[in-house]
Amino acid sequence: MEVKPTMLLIGAGRMAEAIISGLVNTSRNNIEDIFVSNRSDKQRLKLLQEKYQVVPVEDWKSTVDKANIIVLAMPPEAHELILEELSELIDNQFIVTIAAGMGPTKLERKLPSNTAVAWIMPNTAAEIGESISLYCFGKHVEDSYLSHLKLLLNAIGESQLCTEQQIHDLTAITGSAPAFFYLFTESLIEKAQEYGISKEVAKNLVSQMMYGSASMLKAGKQPSELREQVTTPGGATAEGLKVLDNGDFSKLISDAVVATNHKARGNT
């Protein structure tokens, strides 16, 4: 019989809450305890305790020995100090980070040899259990750890196993591109309002259009096929696409992805 794992989340922000919420909804019976630590915001810990019945911890160091899985749910810049402190306390725990740029190579370099580590890159839709999360793991991850990793991944949506380099390359597309999508959505809403409807009606129109279009993609159809279905040669939609093409829309998207990746790697 498999022993139920105990989890410790270091960090209590939005993504940490998304994971907690997902675990409570999908896998609570498969987890012994969920501890959550946040050094600077006691009110946040109290809120999470009341909402999800997790165990709040002001000092995460006091709980390391109780946890099988430790999730690093804080910004990349906070990892250096936490990993330094963690390396002196862990004993065969599974360390998982959800921070951009913090792959297994970095974790293994900072932690004791033979430490099992993994990297999950979710996106904002994790908040509603609809993330597409990229993930990879280090050299010392056993089968039992993989089942624990799946608990985390399934709690927040769908997932795709990648190489560490692929996650670095694809984070701009799965993690940052939702912001590009929302900017496009904002532009359509603003334009709709110019035709005399309220912001709320415009938002509902555009949101449903986006949702329906994405649902058709999820149903298995190719984007090129769907685009051609909407576009009559020489028609109104074709005229609009011509404007986007003349503006080098596809290259703009490509350039945005490249710029995001460049910045994420610490370049300027």
C-alpha positions as YAML, in Angstrom:
chain: A
units: angstrom
residues:
- id: 1
  name: MET
  ca: [0.00, 0.00, 0.00]
- id: 2
  name: GLU
  ca: [1.45, 3.34, -1.08]
- id: 3
  name: VAL
  ca: [2.13, 5.79, 1.74]
- id: 4
  name: LYS
  ca: [0.28, 9.08, 1.40]
- id: 5
  name: PRO
  ca: [2.74, 11.96, 0.92]
- id: 6
  name: THR
  ca: [2.88, 15.08, 3.04]
- id: 7
  name: MET
  ca: [3.48, 18.34, 1.15]
- id: 8
  name: LEU
  ca: [5.11, 21.57, 2.18]
- id: 9
  name: LEU
  ca: [4.63, 24.64, -0.01]
- id: 10
  name: ILE
  ca: [7.16, 27.39, 0.58]
- id: 11
  name: GLY
  ca: [5.28, 30.42, -0.67]
- id: 12
  name: ALA
  ca: [1.59, 31.22, -0.53]
- id: 13
  name: GLY
  ca: [0.89, 33.30, -3.64]
- id: 14
  name: ARG
  ca: [-1.66, 32.81, -6.40]
- id: 15
  name: MET
  ca: [0.03, 29.80, -7.99]
- id: 16
  name: ALA
  ca: [0.50, 28.15, -4.60]
- id: 17
  name: GLU
  ca: [-3.22, 28.63, -3.95]
- id: 18
  name: ALA
  ca: [-4.04, 27.20, -7.39]
- id: 19
  name: ILE
  ca: [-2.08, 24.06, -6.52]
- id: 20
  name: ILE
  ca: [-3.69, 23.79, -3.09]
- id: 21
  name: SER
  ca: [-7.17, 24.29, -4.49]
- id: 22
  name: GLY
  ca: [-6.57, 21.71, -7.19]
- id: 23
  name: LEU
  ca: [-5.15, 19.17, -4.74]
- id: 24
  name: VAL
  ca: [-8.07, 19.63, -2.38]
- id: 25
  name: ASN
  ca: [-10.55, 19.16, -5.23]
- id: 26
  name: THR
  ca: [-8.86, 16.26, -7.01]
- id: 27
  name: SER
  ca: [-6.54, 14.39, -4.68]
- id: 28
  name: ARG
  ca: [-7.13, 15.31, -1.03]
- id: 29
  name: ASN
  ca: [-7.70, 11.68, -0.05]
- id: 30
  name: ASN
  ca: [-4.31, 10.78, -1.52]
- id: 31
  name: ILE
  ca: [-2.37, 13.30, 0.59]
- id: 32
  name: GLU
  ca: [-1.67, 13.09, 4.30]
- id: 33
  name: ASP
  ca: [-1.16, 16.80, 5.07]
- id: 34
  name: ILE
  ca: [-0.56, 20.05, 3.22]
- id: 35
  name: PHE
  ca: [1.64, 22.59, 5.00]
- id: 36
  name: VAL
  ca: [1.94, 26.16, 3.67]
- id: 37
  name: SER
  ca: [4.57, 28.68, 4.66]
- id: 38
  name: ASN
  ca: [4.74, 32.43, 4.15]
- id: 39
  name: ARG
  ca: [7.14, 34.41, 6.30]
- id: 40
  name: SER
  ca: [5.73, 37.86, 5.65]
- id: 41
  name: ASP
  ca: [1.93, 37.52, 5.49]
- id: 42
  name: LYS
  ca: [0.17, 35.82, 8.40]
- id: 43
  name: GLN
  ca: [-3.23, 36.95, 7.14]
- id: 44
  name: ARG
  ca: [-2.63, 35.14, 3.86]
- id: 45
  name: LEU
  ca: [-1.83, 31.93, 5.73]
- id: 46
  name: LYS
  ca: [-4.97, 32.31, 7.84]
- id: 47
  name: LEU
  ca: [-7.09, 32.78, 4.71]
- id: 48
  name: LEU
  ca: [-5.66, 29.64, 3.09]
- id: 49
  name: GLN
  ca: [-6.18, 27.68, 6.31]
- id: 50
  name: GLU
  ca: [-9.84, 28.69, 6.52]
- id: 51
  name: LYS
  ca: [-10.51, 28.15, 2.83]
- id: 52
  name: TYR
  ca: [-8.72, 24.82, 2.29]
- id: 53
  name: GLN
  ca: [-8.01, 23.41, 5.78]
- id: 54
  name: VAL
  ca: [-4.27, 23.41, 5.17]
- id: 55
  name: VAL
  ca: [-1.75, 23.72, 7.99]
- id: 56
  name: PRO
  ca: [-0.16, 27.20, 8.17]
- id: 57
  name: VAL
  ca: [3.55, 27.38, 9.00]
- id: 58
  name: GLU
  ca: [5.29, 30.66, 9.78]
- id: 59
  name: ASP
  ca: [8.78, 29.11, 9.68]
- id: 60
  name: TRP
  ca: [9.03, 26.43, 6.97]
- id: 61
  name: LYS
  ca: [12.29, 25.11, 8.42]
- id: 62
  name: SER
  ca: [10.40, 23.58, 11.34]
- id: 63
  name: THR
  ca: [8.33, 21.45, 8.96]
- id: 64
  name: VAL
  ca: [10.92, 20.14, 6.49]
- id: 65
  name: ASP
  ca: [11.33, 16.86, 8.34]
- id: 66
  name: LYS
  ca: [7.57, 16.21, 8.15]
- id: 67
  name: ALA
  ca: [7.32, 16.62, 4.36]
- id: 68
  name: ASN
  ca: [7.94, 14.13, 1.56]
- id: 69
  name: ILE
  ca: [7.40, 16.75, -1.17]
- id: 70
  name: ILE
  ca: [8.58, 20.34, -0.91]
- id: 71
  name: VAL
  ca: [7.16, 22.75, -3.49]
- id: 72
  name: LEU
  ca: [9.10, 25.96, -4.04]
- id: 73
  name: ALA
  ca: [6.30, 28.38, -4.87]
- id: 74
  name: MET
  ca: [8.15, 31.67, -4.76]
- id: 75
  name: PRO
  ca: [9.80, 33.93, -7.38]
- id: 76
  name: PRO
  ca: [13.07, 32.86, -9.03]
- id: 77
  name: GLU
  ca: [15.05, 35.54, -7.21]
- id: 78
  name: ALA
  ca: [14.03, 34.07, -3.83]
- id: 79
  name: HIS
  ca: [15.36, 30.62, -4.69]
- id: 80
  name: GLU
  ca: [19.04, 31.30, -4.02]
- id: 81
  name: LEU
  ca: [18.63, 31.84, -0.27]
- id: 82
  name: ILE
  ca: [15.90, 29.21, 0.16]
- id: 83
  name: LEU
  ca: [17.95, 26.53, -1.61]
- id: 84
  name: GLU
  ca: [20.97, 27.38, 0.51]
- id: 85
  name: GLU
  ca: [18.92, 26.99, 3.70]
- id: 86
  name: LEU
  ca: [17.09, 23.94, 2.40]
- id: 87
  name: SER
  ca: [20.27, 22.08, 1.47]
- id: 88
  name: GLU
  ca: [21.24, 21.83, 5.14]
- id: 89
  name: LEU
  ca: [17.86, 20.41, 6.22]
- id: 90
  name: ILE
  ca: [16.58, 17.95, 3.63]
- id: 91
  name: ASP
  ca: [16.94, 14.20, 3.86]
- id: 92
  name: ASN
  ca: [15.62, 12.35, 0.80]
- id: 93
  name: GLN
  ca: [12.72, 14.74, 0.12]
- id: 94
  name: PHE
  ca: [11.41, 15.44, -3.38]
- id: 95
  name: ILE
  ca: [11.97, 19.10, -4.31]
- id: 96
  name: VAL
  ca: [9.71, 20.67, -6.95]
- id: 97
  name: THR
  ca: [9.95, 24.25, -8.23]
- id: 98
  name: ILE
  ca: [7.32, 26.17, -10.19]
- id: 99
  name: ALA
  ca: [9.55, 29.19, -10.89]
- id: 100
  name: ALA
  ca: [10.61, 30.35, -14.33]
- id: 101
  name: GLY
  ca: [14.20, 29.54, -15.24]
- id: 102
  name: MET
  ca: [14.81, 27.21, -12.27]
- id: 103
  name: GLY
  ca: [15.31, 23.84, -13.95]
- id: 104
  name: PRO
  ca: [16.66, 20.56, -12.51]
- id: 105
  name: THR
  ca: [20.23, 21.47, -13.44]
- id: 106
  name: LYS
  ca: [20.18, 24.52, -11.15]
- id: 107
  name: LEU
  ca: [18.37, 22.68, -8.36]
- id: 108
  name: GLU
  ca: [20.76, 19.72, -8.43]
- id: 109
  name: ARG
  ca: [23.75, 22.06, -8.36]
- id: 110
  name: LYS
  ca: [22.44, 23.84, -5.24]
- id: 111
  name: LEU
  ca: [21.14, 20.82, -3.30]
- id: 112
  name: PRO
  ca: [22.87, 17.74, -1.84]
- id: 113
  name: SER
  ca: [23.92, 15.04, -4.32]
- id: 114
  name: ASN
  ca: [21.25, 12.48, -5.25]
- id: 115
  name: THR
  ca: [18.41, 14.88, -4.36]
- id: 116
  name: ALA
  ca: [15.27, 14.18, -6.41]
- id: 117
  name: VAL
  ca: [14.11, 17.37, -8.13]
- id: 118
  name: ALA
  ca: [11.52, 18.45, -10.71]
- id: 119
  name: TRP
  ca: [10.44, 21.60, -12.54]
- id: 120
  name: ILE
  ca: [6.84, 22.47, -13.35]
- id: 121
  name: MET
  ca: [5.99, 25.50, -15.48]
- id: 122
  name: PRO
  ca: [2.24, 26.13, -15.18]
- id: 123
  name: ASN
  ca: [0.32, 29.11, -16.51]
- id: 124
  name: THR
  ca: [-2.33, 31.42, -15.14]
- id: 125
  name: ALA
  ca: [-5.18, 29.04, -16.04]
- id: 126
  name: ALA
  ca: [-3.99, 26.82, -13.18]
- id: 127
  name: GLU
  ca: [-6.31, 28.98, -11.06]
- id: 128
  name: ILE
  ca: [-9.30, 27.26, -12.69]
- id: 129
  name: GLY
  ca: [-7.66, 23.86, -13.21]
- id: 130
  name: GLU
  ca: [-7.03, 24.49, -16.92]
- id: 131
  name: SER
  ca: [-3.27, 25.02, -17.10]
- id: 132
  name: ILE
  ca: [-1.09, 23.37, -19.68]
- id: 133
  name: SER
  ca: [1.96, 22.72, -17.53]
- id: 134
  name: LEU
  ca: [5.36, 21.84, -18.94]
- id: 135
  name: TYR
  ca: [7.47, 19.64, -16.70]
- id: 136
  name: CYS
  ca: [10.75, 17.76, -16.43]
- id: 137
  name: PHE
  ca: [12.65, 16.07, -13.65]
- id: 138
  name: GLY
  ca: [16.21, 15.37, -12.57]
- id: 139
  name: LYS
  ca: [18.43, 12.33, -12.58]
- id: 140
  name: HIS
  ca: [17.43, 10.91, -9.20]
- id: 141
  name: VAL
  ca: [13.63, 10.78, -9.46]
- id: 142
  name: GLU
  ca: [12.18, 7.36, -8.65]
- id: 143
  name: ASP
  ca: [8.78, 5.97, -9.69]
- id: 144
  name: SER
  ca: [7.19, 6.88, -6.36]
- id: 145
  name: TYR
  ca: [8.22, 10.50, -6.90]
- id: 146
  name: LEU
  ca: [6.71, 10.47, -10.40]
- id: 147
  name: SER
  ca: [3.33, 9.48, -8.95]
- id: 148
  name: HIS
  ca: [3.62, 12.41, -6.53]
- id: 149
  name: LEU
  ca: [4.54, 14.70, -9.40]
- id: 150
  name: LYS
  ca: [1.43, 13.59, -11.25]
- id: 151
  name: LEU
  ca: [-0.70, 14.56, -8.24]
- id: 152
  name: LEU
  ca: [0.61, 18.10, -8.54]
- id: 153
  name: LEU
  ca: [0.25, 18.26, -12.32]
- id: 154
  name: ASN
  ca: [-3.26, 16.81, -12.45]
- id: 155
  name: ALA
  ca: [-4.39, 19.22, -9.74]
- id: 156
  name: ILE
  ca: [-3.97, 22.22, -12.04]
- id: 157
  name: GLY
  ca: [-4.89, 20.91, -15.51]
- id: 158
  name: GLU
  ca: [-3.10, 19.11, -18.32]
- id: 159
  name: SER
  ca: [0.65, 18.57, -18.64]
- id: 160
  name: GLN
  ca: [3.41, 17.80, -21.10]
- id: 161
  name: LEU
  ca: [6.74, 16.14, -20.33]
- id: 162
  name: CYS
  ca: [9.61, 18.08, -21.95]
- id: 163
  name: THR
  ca: [13.36, 18.32, -21.82]
- id: 164
  name: GLU
  ca: [14.74, 21.07, -19.63]
- id: 165
  name: GLN
  ca: [15.79, 23.07, -22.69]
- id: 166
  name: GLN
  ca: [12.34, 22.71, -24.25]
- id: 167
  name: ILE
  ca: [10.77, 24.24, -21.14]
- id: 168
  name: HIS
  ca: [13.16, 27.19, -21.36]
- id: 169
  name: ASP
  ca: [12.15, 27.61, -25.02]
- id: 170
  name: LEU
  ca: [8.42, 26.99, -24.67]
- id: 171
  name: THR
  ca: [7.65, 28.95, -21.50]
- id: 172
  name: ALA
  ca: [7.07, 32.05, -23.64]
- id: 173
  name: ILE
  ca: [4.38, 30.15, -25.56]
- id: 174
  name: THR
  ca: [2.56, 28.34, -22.75]
- id: 175
  name: GLY
  ca: [3.35, 30.65, -19.85]
- id: 176
  name: SER
  ca: [3.66, 34.18, -21.23]
- id: 177
  name: ALA
  ca: [1.54, 34.00, -24.39]
- id: 178
  name: PRO
  ca: [-1.72, 34.16, -22.37]
- id: 179
  name: ALA
  ca: [-0.78, 37.82, -21.85]
- id: 180
  name: PHE
  ca: [-0.55, 38.23, -25.66]
- id: 181
  name: PHE
  ca: [-3.96, 36.56, -25.94]
- id: 182
  name: TYR
  ca: [-5.47, 38.88, -23.31]
- id: 183
  name: LEU
  ca: [-4.03, 41.93, -25.07]
- id: 184
  name: PHE
  ca: [-5.69, 40.79, -28.32]
- id: 185
  name: THR
  ca: [-8.92, 40.29, -26.38]
- id: 186
  name: GLU
  ca: [-8.70, 43.77, -24.85]
- id: 187
  name: SER
  ca: [-8.25, 45.30, -28.31]
- id: 188
  name: LEU
  ca: [-11.37, 43.54, -29.65]
- id: 189
  name: ILE
  ca: [-13.42, 44.60, -26.61]
- id: 190
  name: GLU
  ca: [-12.34, 48.21, -27.01]
- id: 191
  name: LYS
  ca: [-13.20, 48.15, -30.71]
- id: 192
  name: ALA
  ca: [-16.60, 46.61, -30.01]
- id: 193
  name: GLN
  ca: [-17.37, 49.42, -27.56]
- id: 194
  name: GLU
  ca: [-16.73, 51.95, -30.31]
- id: 195
  name: TYR
  ca: [-19.81, 50.53, -32.05]
- id: 196
  name: GLY
  ca: [-22.04, 51.65, -29.20]
- id: 197
  name: ILE
  ca: [-22.32, 48.70, -26.83]
- id: 198
  name: SER
  ca: [-21.37, 48.56, -23.15]
- id: 199
  name: LYS
  ca: [-18.06, 47.22, -21.95]
- id: 200
  name: GLU
  ca: [-19.81, 44.27, -20.26]
- id: 201
  name: VAL
  ca: [-21.67, 43.27, -23.43]
- id: 202
  name: ALA
  ca: [-18.48, 43.67, -25.45]
- id: 203
  name: LYS
  ca: [-16.58, 41.48, -22.98]
- id: 204
  name: ASN
  ca: [-19.26, 38.78, -23.13]
- id: 205
  name: LEU
  ca: [-19.29, 38.80, -26.94]
- id: 206
  name: VAL
  ca: [-15.52, 38.57, -27.27]
- id: 207
  name: SER
  ca: [-15.09, 36.06, -24.43]
- id: 208
  name: GLN
  ca: [-17.62, 33.66, -25.90]
- id: 209
  name: MET
  ca: [-16.09, 34.05, -29.36]
- id: 210
  name: MET
  ca: [-12.67, 33.19, -27.90]
- id: 211
  name: TYR
  ca: [-14.05, 30.29, -25.88]
- id: 212
  name: GLY
  ca: [-15.93, 28.81, -28.83]
- id: 213
  name: SER
  ca: [-12.94, 29.17, -31.13]
- id: 214
  name: ALA
  ca: [-10.63, 27.51, -28.60]
- id: 215
  name: SER
  ca: [-13.15, 24.72, -28.07]
- id: 216
  name: MET
  ca: [-13.08, 23.92, -31.79]
- id: 217
  name: LEU
  ca: [-9.30, 23.65, -31.61]
- id: 218
  name: LYS
  ca: [-9.58, 21.38, -28.56]
- id: 219
  name: ALA
  ca: [-12.02, 19.22, -30.53]
- id: 220
  name: GLY
  ca: [-9.12, 18.32, -32.79]
- id: 221
  name: LYS
  ca: [-9.42, 20.59, -35.81]
- id: 222
  name: GLN
  ca: [-6.35, 22.30, -37.25]
- id: 223
  name: PRO
  ca: [-6.13, 26.10, -36.93]
- id: 224
  name: SER
  ca: [-5.45, 26.49, -40.65]
- id: 225
  name: GLU
  ca: [-8.57, 24.44, -41.45]
- id: 226
  name: LEU
  ca: [-10.70, 26.53, -39.10]
- id: 227
  name: ARG
  ca: [-9.29, 29.80, -40.48]
- id: 228
  name: GLU
  ca: [-10.13, 28.71, -44.02]
- id: 229
  name: GLN
  ca: [-13.68, 27.79, -42.98]
- id: 230
  name: VAL
  ca: [-14.25, 31.34, -41.78]
- id: 231
  name: THR
  ca: [-12.53, 32.98, -44.74]
- id: 232
  name: THR
  ca: [-14.33, 33.32, -48.06]
- id: 233
  name: PRO
  ca: [-11.82, 34.19, -50.80]
- id: 234
  name: GLY
  ca: [-12.17, 37.87, -51.59]
- id: 235
  name: GLY
  ca: [-14.64, 38.32, -48.72]
- id: 236
  name: ALA
  ca: [-14.77, 40.54, -45.64]
- id: 237
  name: THR
  ca: [-12.74, 38.23, -43.36]
- id: 238
  name: ALA
  ca: [-10.08, 37.89, -46.06]
- id: 239
  name: GLU
  ca: [-9.80, 41.67, -46.13]
- id: 240
  name: GLY
  ca: [-9.23, 41.79, -42.39]
- id: 241
  name: LEU
  ca: [-6.61, 39.03, -42.60]
- id: 242
  name: LYS
  ca: [-4.87, 40.98, -45.34]
- id: 243
  name: VAL
  ca: [-4.43, 43.89, -42.94]
- id: 244
  name: LEU
  ca: [-2.90, 41.59, -40.32]
- id: 245
  name: ASP
  ca: [-0.64, 40.05, -42.94]
- id: 246
  name: ASN
  ca: [0.47, 43.45, -44.21]
- id: 247
  name: GLY
  ca: [1.30, 44.36, -40.61]
- id: 248
  name: ASP
  ca: [3.45, 41.22, -40.34]
- id: 249
  name: PHE
  ca: [1.24, 39.83, -37.58]
- id: 250
  name: SER
  ca: [2.91, 36.39, -37.58]
- id: 251
  name: LYS
  ca: [6.38, 37.92, -37.32]
- id: 252
  name: LEU
  ca: [5.25, 40.16, -34.45]
- id: 253
  name: ILE
  ca: [4.10, 37.08, -32.53]
- id: 254
  name: SER
  ca: [7.38, 35.32, -33.29]
- id: 255
  name: ASP
  ca: [9.38, 38.35, -32.20]
- id: 256
  name: ALA
  ca: [7.37, 38.59, -28.97]
- id: 257
  name: VAL
  ca: [8.19, 34.95, -28.15]
- id: 258
  name: VAL
  ca: [11.89, 35.48, -28.87]
- id: 259
  name: ALA
  ca: [12.00, 38.65, -26.74]
- id: 260
  name: THR
  ca: [10.25, 36.87, -23.85]
- id: 261
  name: ASN
  ca: [12.69, 33.96, -23.96]
- id: 262
  name: HIS
  ca: [15.62, 36.35, -24.17]
- id: 263
  name: LYS
  ca: [14.49, 38.22, -21.07]
- id: 264
  name: ALA
  ca: [13.65, 35.01, -19.17]
- id: 265
  name: ARG
  ca: [17.24, 33.81, -19.63]
- id: 266
  name: GLY
  ca: [18.49, 36.90, -17.85]
- id: 267
  name: ASN
  ca: [19.53, 38.82, -20.95]
- id: 268
  name: THR
  ca: [18.72, 42.44, -21.68]
...
